[in-house]
């Protein structure tokens, strides 16, 4: 059986960071197992391809959650990257690190080392920031961040000015001294090409002789010797293979697949594993509990002024956009995220922190009621745009658990949306906030009508009913192998070591003790960076 010092499961936002950092010194051998395949497709590399990979099973696990009673029994679509780069290869590329308090709350939950002050150096380390080096930002790191303010649609300026009119100040940098306010998103795009972690971390490391990357290698369980993780079993081309880990196995399979893999491996709630006839290695009742996500609803507007729809909807417009991309050094709408502007806002007086995340997209392309299909490449055939909101820190929590010992079966994803009073309250406030912004100049005079939900939906009851009917995930699933000091309530300790066993860590979005206030990719890469440091520090101690 092949032997490595470390086996990393999952080449996603965190896994690619680990593969790079653990092999950098040439001291350790690493096997990186990825269930998906190559990321060479232009639909992955060209930013607008987001609309295509969103529901392409070649690159996407395309999970469906259980019917959600709070959302009228609808099943939410749960896309997850299944390709080198993981979800960073199919995401919308918005770069937001979160509010400092998000991480201070991680530390306050019993996790020394994870406060804002302590994680900031890892954010700086991962960045190659266009604003240059500062107390907030780093340069020369693997992840190129772009400031696209010179290229965004002019309507973004109207949105920001309208926000100012309702008392939301402009911020020049959501990731700097002022994370609150309205402004333009920074993006993980370099010269018109997506900056996934496969591009940023894995490619520069691929030639290293101490790194082996196996694609289409689906890990089916962690192998234990007693309570020590000793290797991994995986399926490759229909054949069951295994590899040995001399030092550690690191599970970076993401918020849906990491708890699934732990349970398949005998680490989970003893009763669940007994019911499924799986041998128990460690009774860890927190595995799979605590799922969090951002649940957003979009308000669609018909516009009096041209929007991206005018550029992208007609066939001739698509051809022009493609030619601009190819001939003008990868510029134009295809080189951009459609998420261009937004805001972090306190929706009522008395709040210490922003509770509302607002998106402004100068295009309108689908209703969320269309299930898994998203017509991003086919926007509405008239000028239009959308605004969305979600609660920054929802308090509802769901779960992810296996329902069968078959590693290829989808786990049961229970979202448990709107389970708390405060999450419901934020729906009312979010709707009022969007409508206040829409009614303010100069945005107001650009609007022909609110197409959806429309003026008939006004009172709290109608707003909530509409939200239940149309709200959808923003795909920030996290918290299913939560970090904390107590083995009964947490899965990993503050060093990301799985409680109750040895030689096994989890490092990805599943360890978040609470969801961060913005998009999650940057925070996951930070987790990968910090995990690599923790593992390398421990590599100096002799193996038990
Ligand atoms: C459609 C979409 C849009 C998003 N937009 C944004 C955005 O604009 N900005 C932002 O900050 N965040 C965004 N996110 C969220 C962000 O991308 C994720 O939070 C982040 O990528 C999660 O990283 P991860 O390492 O936890 O998991 P992933 O990146 O999903 O990586 C997990 C990897 O493990 C592999 N894997 C799983 N199971 C196994 C197994 N058994 N064996 C082998 N390999 C396995 C998977 O195939 C995958 O490659 C978006 C996500 C999605 C899906």
Coordinates of C-alpha atoms and ligand atoms in Angstrom, one line a residue, residues 9-15 33-36 50 54 61 79-83 85-88 90-96 217-219 252-255 257 261 339 474-477 508-510 519-522 524, ligand 1:
X9 CA -9.2 14.5 1.2
X10 CA -10.7 17.1 -1.1
X11 CA -8.9 19.6 -3.4
X12 CA -11.2 22.5 -2.6
X13 CA -10.8 26.0 -1.1
X14 CA -9.0 24.6 1.9
X15 CA -7.5 21.3 0.5
X33 CA -7.5 12.9 -3.2
X34 CA -10.2 14.7 -5.2
X35 CA -13.5 13.1 -6.2
X36 CA -13.9 15.4 -9.2
X50 CA -20.3 30.6 -13.3
X54 CA -23.9 26.2 -11.5
X61 CA -22.2 17.6 -6.7
X79 CA -24.4 23.2 -5.4
X80 CA -20.8 22.2 -4.3
X81 CA -17.7 22.1 -6.5
X82 CA -16.6 18.6 -7.6
X83 CA -13.5 19.5 -9.4
X85 CA -10.5 23.9 -6.7
X86 CA -13.7 22.6 -5.3
X87 CA -16.3 25.3 -4.8
X88 CA -13.7 28.0 -5.4
X90 CA -17.6 27.3 -9.4
X91 CA -18.3 30.2 -7.0
X92 CA -19.2 33.8 -7.8
X93 CA -15.7 35.1 -6.9
X94 CA -16.8 37.8 -4.4
X95 CA -14.0 38.4 -2.0
X96 CA -15.2 39.3 1.5
X217 CA -10.5 9.5 -6.4
X218 CA -13.6 9.4 -4.1
X219 CA -12.6 8.8 -0.5
X252 CA -11.2 19.0 3.6
X253 CA -14.2 17.7 1.8
X254 CA -16.4 20.7 2.5
X255 CA -19.4 21.3 4.8
X257 CA -19.0 15.8 2.5
X261 CA -17.0 11.0 5.5
X339 CA -22.2 40.5 -8.2
X474 CA -26.3 31.9 -1.3
X475 CA -24.2 28.6 -1.0
X476 CA -22.3 29.5 2.1
X477 CA -22.8 26.1 3.9
X508 CA -12.6 23.5 5.7
X509 CA -15.9 25.4 6.0
X510 CA -17.4 22.8 8.2
X519 CA -19.2 35.3 1.6
X520 CA -17.2 32.4 3.0
X521 CA -14.4 31.5 0.5
X522 CA -11.8 33.9 1.9
X524 CA -12.1 29.0 4.3
Ligands
LIG1 C1 -22.4 28.4 -6.5 C2 -21.5 28.9 -5.4 C3 -21.3 30.3 -5.3 C4 -20.5 30.8 -4.3 N1 -20.1 32.2 -4.4 C5 -19.2 32.6 -3.5 C6 -18.6 33.9 -3.6 O1 -18.9 34.7 -4.5 N2 -17.7 34.3 -2.7 C7 -17.4 33.5 -1.6 O2 -16.5 34.0 -0.8 N3 -17.9 32.3 -1.5 C8 -18.8 31.8 -2.4 N4 -19.2 30.5 -2.3 C9 -18.8 29.7 -1.1 C10 -17.4 29.2 -1.1 O3 -16.9 29.0 -2.5 C11 -17.2 28.0 -0.2 O4 -17.6 28.4 1.1 C12 -15.9 27.4 -0.2 O5 -15.4 27.2 -1.5 C13 -15.9 26.1 0.6 O6 -14.6 25.6 0.7 P1 -14.3 24.1 1.3 O7 -12.9 23.9 1.2 O8 -15.0 24.0 2.6 O9 -15.1 23.1 0.3 P2 -15.0 22.9 -1.3 O10 -14.3 24.0 -1.9 O11 -16.4 22.6 -1.7 O12 -14.0 21.6 -1.4 C14 -14.4 20.3 -1.1 C15 -13.7 19.4 -2.1 O13 -13.7 18.1 -1.6 C16 -14.1 17.2 -2.6 N5 -14.7 16.0 -2.0 C17 -15.8 16.0 -1.4 N6 -16.0 14.7 -0.9 C18 -15.0 14.0 -1.3 C19 -14.6 12.6 -1.1 N7 -15.4 11.8 -0.5 N8 -13.4 12.2 -1.7 C20 -12.6 13.1 -2.4 N9 -12.9 14.4 -2.6 C21 -14.1 14.8 -2.0 C22 -15.0 18.0 -3.5 O14 -15.2 17.5 -4.8 C23 -14.4 19.4 -3.4 O15 -13.4 19.6 -4.5 C24 -20.0 30.0 -3.3 C25 -20.3 28.6 -3.3 C26 -21.0 28.1 -4.4 C27 -21.2 26.6 -4.4

